Amino acid sequence: MRIHGACHCGNISFELDWPDGAAIPARRCGCGFCRKHGGVWTASPAGRLEVALRNPQRVSHYRFGTRTADFHICSDCGAAPLVTSEIGGRLRAVVSVNAFETPGLPLGDAADVSFDGESEAERLARRARNWIPDVRFV
């Protein structure tokens, strides 16, 4: 199934190809940034993501903690619809379920998650296993 999502003003938009029939798990991250921004994320290792930036100069990137992930934040509306991480030369991503604009999706209740205590190597290995592995900016 194809899922459309975007920041509030549409400057950052995405098309996510999700495996047909698969439920969409949602994870509410417990880190300080996500708590303050209402971060609820999803990814599928079988997914494919195309990201479009209407005005790339109006997109900022924020890194914190291990500095291994980029939050893509619209400078106009302040929304962060996706996060990317380059692992082994390959760009991977998670997307915000709060940015979804496609109606009627099989979205479950958000599960609370915490990645406190993960080493950088453990964090990158988890992302390599679980995040969207096919990411393109068009």
Short mmCIF file of N, CA and C in Angstrom, two decimals:
data_model
loop_
_atom_site.label_atom_id
_atom_site.label_comp_id
_atom_site.label_asym_id
_atom_site.label_seq_id
_atom_site.Cartn_x
_atom_site.Cartn_y
_atom_site.Cartn_z
N MET A 1 0.85 -1.17 0.00
CA MET A 1 0.00 0.00 0.00
C MET A 1 0.89 1.23 0.00
N ARG A 2 0.40 2.30 -0.56
CA ARG A 2 1.15 3.55 -0.63
C ARG A 2 0.57 4.53 0.38
N ILE A 3 1.46 5.09 1.20
CA ILE A 3 1.07 6.03 2.25
C ILE A 3 1.69 7.38 1.94
N HIS A 4 0.86 8.40 1.94
CA HIS A 4 1.35 9.76 1.74
C HIS A 4 1.46 10.44 3.09
N GLY A 5 2.53 11.20 3.27
CA GLY A 5 2.71 11.97 4.49
C GLY A 5 3.43 13.26 4.19
N ALA A 6 3.36 14.20 5.14
CA ALA A 6 3.99 15.50 4.94
C ALA A 6 4.07 16.24 6.27
N CYS A 7 4.94 17.26 6.26
CA CYS A 7 4.92 18.20 7.38
C CYS A 7 3.64 19.01 7.26
N HIS A 8 3.38 19.88 8.20
CA HIS A 8 2.11 20.61 8.23
C HIS A 8 1.91 21.48 6.99
N CYS A 9 2.96 22.14 6.52
CA CYS A 9 2.82 23.04 5.37
C CYS A 9 3.09 22.37 4.03
N GLY A 10 3.57 21.13 4.04
CA GLY A 10 3.81 20.39 2.81
C GLY A 10 5.19 20.58 2.20
N ASN A 11 6.07 21.32 2.87
CA ASN A 11 7.41 21.52 2.34
C ASN A 11 8.19 20.21 2.28
N ILE A 12 8.02 19.36 3.29
CA ILE A 12 8.63 18.03 3.30
C ILE A 12 7.49 17.03 3.13
N SER A 13 7.52 16.26 2.07
CA SER A 13 6.47 15.25 1.87
C SER A 13 7.13 13.92 1.54
N PHE A 14 6.36 12.86 1.73
CA PHE A 14 6.90 11.54 1.41
C PHE A 14 5.82 10.60 0.91
N GLU A 15 6.28 9.61 0.16
CA GLU A 15 5.46 8.49 -0.28
C GLU A 15 6.13 7.24 0.27
N LEU A 16 5.41 6.49 1.07
CA LEU A 16 5.93 5.29 1.70
C LEU A 16 5.21 4.08 1.13
N ASP A 17 5.97 3.19 0.51
CA ASP A 17 5.40 1.92 0.07
C ASP A 17 5.52 0.94 1.23
N TRP A 18 4.37 0.48 1.69
CA TRP A 18 4.28 -0.41 2.85
C TRP A 18 3.80 -1.77 2.37
N PRO A 19 4.31 -2.86 2.94
CA PRO A 19 3.85 -4.19 2.53
C PRO A 19 2.33 -4.33 2.66
N ASP A 20 1.69 -4.79 1.59
CA ASP A 20 0.23 -4.94 1.58
C ASP A 20 -0.22 -5.86 2.71
N GLY A 21 -1.28 -5.44 3.39
CA GLY A 21 -1.88 -6.24 4.44
C GLY A 21 -1.16 -6.19 5.78
N ALA A 22 0.01 -5.57 5.82
CA ALA A 22 0.77 -5.53 7.07
C ALA A 22 0.25 -4.40 7.96
N ALA A 23 0.04 -4.73 9.22
CA ALA A 23 -0.33 -3.70 10.19
C ALA A 23 0.84 -2.73 10.34
N ILE A 24 0.53 -1.51 10.71
CA ILE A 24 1.56 -0.49 10.86
C ILE A 24 1.83 -0.29 12.35
N PRO A 25 2.99 -0.76 12.83
CA PRO A 25 3.31 -0.59 14.25
C PRO A 25 3.74 0.86 14.50
N ALA A 26 3.34 1.41 15.61
CA ALA A 26 3.73 2.76 15.98
C ALA A 26 4.49 2.70 17.30
N ARG A 27 5.61 3.44 17.34
CA ARG A 27 6.43 3.45 18.54
C ARG A 27 6.58 4.89 19.03
N ARG A 28 6.20 5.11 20.28
CA ARG A 28 6.34 6.43 20.91
C ARG A 28 7.68 6.45 21.63
N CYS A 29 8.61 7.19 21.05
CA CYS A 29 9.97 7.24 21.59
C CYS A 29 10.00 8.05 22.88
N GLY A 30 10.78 7.58 23.82
CA GLY A 30 10.86 8.24 25.12
C GLY A 30 12.01 9.22 25.27
N CYS A 31 12.77 9.49 24.20
CA CYS A 31 13.88 10.43 24.33
C CYS A 31 13.33 11.85 24.51
N GLY A 32 14.17 12.73 25.00
CA GLY A 32 13.73 14.10 25.27
C GLY A 32 13.20 14.83 24.04
N PHE A 33 13.86 14.68 22.90
CA PHE A 33 13.41 15.36 21.67
C PHE A 33 12.03 14.86 21.27
N CYS A 34 11.86 13.55 21.22
CA CYS A 34 10.57 12.99 20.79
C CYS A 34 9.46 13.29 21.77
N ARG A 35 9.75 13.28 23.06
CA ARG A 35 8.72 13.64 24.05
C ARG A 35 8.25 15.07 23.82
N LYS A 36 9.17 15.98 23.55
CA LYS A 36 8.80 17.38 23.36
C LYS A 36 8.10 17.63 22.03
N HIS A 37 8.31 16.75 21.05
CA HIS A 37 7.73 16.94 19.73
C HIS A 37 6.63 15.93 19.39
N GLY A 38 6.25 15.09 20.34
CA GLY A 38 5.20 14.11 20.08
C GLY A 38 5.62 13.05 19.07
N GLY A 39 6.89 12.64 19.13
CA GLY A 39 7.43 11.70 18.15
C GLY A 39 6.86 10.30 18.28
N VAL A 40 6.11 9.89 17.26
CA VAL A 40 5.59 8.52 17.16
C VAL A 40 6.00 8.03 15.77
N TRP A 41 6.82 6.99 15.73
CA TRP A 41 7.51 6.60 14.50
C TRP A 41 7.14 5.20 14.06
N THR A 42 7.35 4.94 12.77
CA THR A 42 7.18 3.60 12.24
C THR A 42 8.18 3.37 11.12
N ALA A 43 8.43 2.10 10.86
CA ALA A 43 9.32 1.69 9.77
C ALA A 43 9.04 0.23 9.47
N SER A 44 9.40 -0.17 8.26
CA SER A 44 9.35 -1.58 7.86
C SER A 44 10.59 -1.88 7.06
N PRO A 45 11.31 -2.95 7.41
CA PRO A 45 12.48 -3.32 6.61
C PRO A 45 12.11 -3.76 5.20
N ALA A 46 10.81 -3.90 4.91
CA ALA A 46 10.35 -4.22 3.56
C ALA A 46 9.78 -2.99 2.86
N GLY A 47 9.90 -1.82 3.50
CA GLY A 47 9.33 -0.60 2.95
C GLY A 47 10.26 0.12 1.99
N ARG A 48 9.68 1.09 1.30
CA ARG A 48 10.42 1.94 0.36
C ARG A 48 9.90 3.36 0.56
N LEU A 49 10.83 4.34 0.62
CA LEU A 49 10.45 5.71 0.94
C LEU A 49 11.02 6.68 -0.10
N GLU A 50 10.14 7.54 -0.63
CA GLU A 50 10.56 8.64 -1.49
C GLU A 50 10.21 9.94 -0.78
N VAL A 51 11.20 10.81 -0.64
CA VAL A 51 11.02 12.08 0.06
C VAL A 51 11.18 13.22 -0.93
N ALA A 52 10.27 14.17 -0.89
CA ALA A 52 10.35 15.36 -1.74
C ALA A 52 10.45 16.59 -0.85
N LEU A 53 11.36 17.47 -1.21
CA LEU A 53 11.54 18.73 -0.51
C LEU A 53 11.18 19.86 -1.47
N ARG A 54 10.09 20.54 -1.20
CA ARG A 54 9.67 21.63 -2.08
C ARG A 54 10.71 22.76 -2.06
N ASN A 55 11.19 23.09 -0.86
CA ASN A 55 12.21 24.12 -0.70
C ASN A 55 13.27 23.58 0.26
N PRO A 56 14.32 22.92 -0.27
CA PRO A 56 15.33 22.29 0.60
C PRO A 56 16.01 23.28 1.55
N GLN A 57 16.09 24.56 1.17
CA GLN A 57 16.72 25.55 2.04
C GLN A 57 15.90 25.82 3.29
N ARG A 58 14.63 25.38 3.29
CA ARG A 58 13.76 25.59 4.45
C ARG A 58 13.62 24.31 5.28
N VAL A 59 14.60 23.42 5.14
CA VAL A 59 14.64 22.19 5.95
C VAL A 59 15.90 22.24 6.79
N SER A 60 15.74 22.07 8.09
CA SER A 60 16.91 22.00 8.97
C SER A 60 17.09 20.55 9.43
N HIS A 61 18.29 20.26 9.89
CA HIS A 61 18.60 18.92 10.37
C HIS A 61 19.11 19.03 11.80
N TYR A 62 18.61 18.15 12.64
CA TYR A 62 18.99 18.18 14.05
C TYR A 62 19.55 16.82 14.44
N ARG A 63 20.72 16.85 15.07
CA ARG A 63 21.36 15.64 15.60
C ARG A 63 21.63 15.86 17.09
N PHE A 64 21.47 14.82 17.86
CA PHE A 64 21.83 14.90 19.27
C PHE A 64 22.27 13.53 19.74
N GLY A 65 22.64 13.39 21.00
CA GLY A 65 23.04 12.09 21.54
C GLY A 65 24.22 11.51 20.80
N THR A 66 24.02 10.36 20.17
CA THR A 66 25.11 9.69 19.45
C THR A 66 25.42 10.36 18.11
N ARG A 67 24.60 11.32 17.69
CA ARG A 67 24.80 12.07 16.44
C ARG A 67 24.83 11.14 15.23
N THR A 68 24.00 10.09 15.28
CA THR A 68 23.95 9.12 14.19
C THR A 68 22.63 9.17 13.42
N ALA A 69 21.77 10.11 13.76
CA ALA A 69 20.49 10.24 13.07
C ALA A 69 20.21 11.72 12.82
N ASP A 70 19.58 11.99 11.68
CA ASP A 70 19.19 13.35 11.31
C ASP A 70 17.68 13.48 11.35
N PHE A 71 17.18 14.35 12.21
CA PHE A 71 15.78 14.71 12.21
C PHE A 71 15.62 15.79 11.14
N HIS A 72 14.72 15.56 10.18
CA HIS A 72 14.47 16.51 9.11
C HIS A 72 13.29 17.38 9.55
N ILE A 73 13.58 18.65 9.82
CA ILE A 73 12.58 19.54 10.41
C ILE A 73 12.28 20.67 9.43
N CYS A 74 11.02 20.88 9.17
CA CYS A 74 10.61 21.98 8.30
C CYS A 74 10.81 23.30 9.05
N SER A 75 11.58 24.20 8.47
CA SER A 75 11.84 25.50 9.09
C SER A 75 10.62 26.41 9.05
N ASP A 76 9.64 26.09 8.20
CA ASP A 76 8.45 26.92 8.12
C ASP A 76 7.41 26.54 9.16
N CYS A 77 7.07 25.24 9.25
CA CYS A 77 5.99 24.84 10.16
C CYS A 77 6.50 24.14 11.43
N GLY A 78 7.76 23.72 11.46
CA GLY A 78 8.34 23.12 12.66
C GLY A 78 8.13 21.62 12.81
N ALA A 79 7.46 20.98 11.87
CA ALA A 79 7.20 19.53 11.98
C ALA A 79 8.44 18.74 11.55
N ALA A 80 8.58 17.56 12.13
CA ALA A 80 9.67 16.63 11.80
C ALA A 80 9.05 15.33 11.29
N PRO A 81 8.80 15.21 9.98
CA PRO A 81 8.10 14.03 9.48
C PRO A 81 8.97 12.80 9.27
N LEU A 82 10.30 12.93 9.33
CA LEU A 82 11.14 11.75 9.15
C LEU A 82 12.49 11.94 9.80
N VAL A 83 13.13 10.79 10.02
CA VAL A 83 14.48 10.74 10.57
C VAL A 83 15.27 9.79 9.68
N THR A 84 16.51 10.17 9.36
CA THR A 84 17.36 9.29 8.57
C THR A 84 18.65 8.99 9.33
N SER A 85 19.25 7.87 8.95
CA SER A 85 20.53 7.45 9.52
C SER A 85 21.30 6.71 8.43
N GLU A 86 22.53 7.12 8.19
CA GLU A 86 23.36 6.41 7.22
C GLU A 86 24.12 5.32 7.95
N ILE A 87 23.91 4.09 7.49
CA ILE A 87 24.52 2.92 8.13
C ILE A 87 25.18 2.09 7.05
N GLY A 88 26.48 1.92 7.13
CA GLY A 88 27.20 1.12 6.15
C GLY A 88 27.04 1.65 4.73
N GLY A 89 26.99 2.98 4.58
CA GLY A 89 26.86 3.57 3.27
C GLY A 89 25.45 3.56 2.70
N ARG A 90 24.48 3.15 3.50
CA ARG A 90 23.09 3.08 3.04
C ARG A 90 22.22 3.96 3.93
N LEU A 91 21.38 4.79 3.30
CA LEU A 91 20.48 5.66 4.04
C LEU A 91 19.24 4.88 4.46
N ARG A 92 18.88 4.95 5.72
CA ARG A 92 17.70 4.29 6.27
C ARG A 92 16.85 5.36 6.95
N ALA A 93 15.57 5.04 7.17
CA ALA A 93 14.67 6.06 7.72
C ALA A 93 13.55 5.46 8.55
N VAL A 94 13.00 6.31 9.41
CA VAL A 94 11.71 6.09 10.06
C VAL A 94 10.86 7.31 9.73
N VAL A 95 9.55 7.13 9.73
CA VAL A 95 8.64 8.24 9.45
C VAL A 95 7.68 8.42 10.62
N SER A 96 7.21 9.64 10.74
CA SER A 96 6.26 9.98 11.79
C SER A 96 4.86 9.56 11.37
N VAL A 97 4.20 8.75 12.19
CA VAL A 97 2.81 8.40 11.89
C VAL A 97 1.91 9.63 12.02
N ASN A 98 2.36 10.62 12.78
CA ASN A 98 1.59 11.86 12.92
C ASN A 98 1.59 12.67 11.62
N ALA A 99 2.51 12.35 10.71
CA ALA A 99 2.58 13.06 9.43
C ALA A 99 1.77 12.35 8.34
N PHE A 100 1.20 11.18 8.64
CA PHE A 100 0.41 10.45 7.64
C PHE A 100 -0.82 11.26 7.23
N GLU A 101 -1.08 11.27 5.92
CA GLU A 101 -2.27 11.94 5.40
C GLU A 101 -3.20 11.00 4.67
N THR A 102 -2.82 9.74 4.57
CA THR A 102 -3.65 8.73 3.92
C THR A 102 -4.69 8.23 4.92
N PRO A 103 -5.97 8.32 4.59
CA PRO A 103 -7.01 7.88 5.54
C PRO A 103 -7.13 6.36 5.61
N GLY A 104 -7.67 5.88 6.73
CA GLY A 104 -8.04 4.47 6.87
C GLY A 104 -6.89 3.49 6.97
N LEU A 105 -5.76 3.92 7.48
CA LEU A 105 -4.60 3.02 7.57
C LEU A 105 -4.74 2.07 8.77
N PRO A 106 -4.22 0.84 8.64
CA PRO A 106 -4.28 -0.13 9.75
C PRO A 106 -3.21 0.18 10.80
N LEU A 107 -3.41 1.27 11.52
CA LEU A 107 -2.45 1.76 12.50
C LEU A 107 -2.85 1.31 13.89
N GLY A 108 -1.93 0.64 14.56
CA GLY A 108 -2.20 0.18 15.92
C GLY A 108 -1.92 1.27 16.94
N ASP A 109 -2.22 0.99 18.19
CA ASP A 109 -1.90 1.92 19.27
C ASP A 109 -0.39 2.03 19.39
N ALA A 110 0.08 3.21 19.73
CA ALA A 110 1.51 3.44 19.87
C ALA A 110 2.04 2.75 21.12
N ALA A 111 3.13 2.03 20.95
CA ALA A 111 3.82 1.39 22.07
C ALA A 111 4.94 2.30 22.55
N ASP A 112 5.07 2.45 23.85
CA ASP A 112 6.16 3.24 24.41
C ASP A 112 7.46 2.46 24.29
N VAL A 113 8.52 3.15 23.81
CA VAL A 113 9.83 2.52 23.69
C VAL A 113 10.89 3.43 24.28
N SER A 114 11.95 2.82 24.77
CA SER A 114 13.10 3.55 25.27
C SER A 114 14.35 2.85 24.77
N PHE A 115 15.27 3.65 24.26
CA PHE A 115 16.52 3.09 23.77
C PHE A 115 17.68 3.51 24.65
N ASP A 116 17.36 3.98 25.86
CA ASP A 116 18.40 4.32 26.83
C ASP A 116 19.25 3.08 27.12
N GLY A 117 20.51 3.29 27.23
CA GLY A 117 21.41 2.18 27.56
C GLY A 117 21.96 1.45 26.34
N GLU A 118 21.45 1.74 25.16
CA GLU A 118 22.00 1.13 23.95
C GLU A 118 23.35 1.75 23.64
N SER A 119 24.29 0.92 23.26
CA SER A 119 25.55 1.46 22.76
C SER A 119 25.32 1.97 21.35
N GLU A 120 26.24 2.74 20.82
CA GLU A 120 26.10 3.22 19.45
C GLU A 120 26.03 2.06 18.47
N ALA A 121 26.86 1.04 18.67
CA ALA A 121 26.85 -0.13 17.78
C ALA A 121 25.51 -0.85 17.84
N GLU A 122 24.95 -1.02 19.05
CA GLU A 122 23.64 -1.67 19.19
C GLU A 122 22.54 -0.85 18.51
N ARG A 123 22.63 0.46 18.66
CA ARG A 123 21.63 1.34 18.06
C ARG A 123 21.67 1.25 16.53
N LEU A 124 22.85 1.29 15.95
CA LEU A 124 22.98 1.20 14.50
C LEU A 124 22.55 -0.17 13.99
N ALA A 125 22.85 -1.22 14.73
CA ALA A 125 22.44 -2.57 14.32
C ALA A 125 20.91 -2.70 14.36
N ARG A 126 20.26 -2.12 15.37
CA ARG A 126 18.79 -2.15 15.45
C ARG A 126 18.19 -1.39 14.28
N ARG A 127 18.73 -0.23 13.98
CA ARG A 127 18.22 0.54 12.84
C ARG A 127 18.42 -0.23 11.53
N ALA A 128 19.58 -0.86 11.37
CA ALA A 128 19.85 -1.61 10.14
C ALA A 128 18.84 -2.75 9.97
N ARG A 129 18.39 -3.34 11.07
CA ARG A 129 17.41 -4.43 11.02
C ARG A 129 15.99 -3.93 10.78
N ASN A 130 15.63 -2.78 11.36
CA ASN A 130 14.23 -2.39 11.45
C ASN A 130 13.81 -1.18 10.63
N TRP A 131 14.72 -0.31 10.29
CA TRP A 131 14.34 0.92 9.59
C TRP A 131 14.13 0.65 8.11
N ILE A 132 13.49 1.59 7.43
CA ILE A 132 13.23 1.50 5.99
C ILE A 132 14.58 1.54 5.26
N PRO A 133 14.90 0.49 4.48
CA PRO A 133 16.24 0.43 3.87
C PRO A 133 16.36 1.08 2.49
N ASP A 134 15.24 1.40 1.88
CA ASP A 134 15.24 1.96 0.51
C ASP A 134 14.70 3.38 0.60
N VAL A 135 15.61 4.36 0.70
CA VAL A 135 15.23 5.76 0.90
C VAL A 135 15.83 6.60 -0.22
N ARG A 136 14.96 7.37 -0.87
CA ARG A 136 15.42 8.27 -1.94
C ARG A 136 14.83 9.65 -1.75
N PHE A 137 15.66 10.63 -1.95
CA PHE A 137 15.20 12.03 -1.99
C PHE A 137 15.05 12.38 -3.47
N VAL A 138 13.85 12.82 -3.87
CA VAL A 138 13.59 13.11 -5.28
C VAL A 138 13.32 14.60 -5.48
#
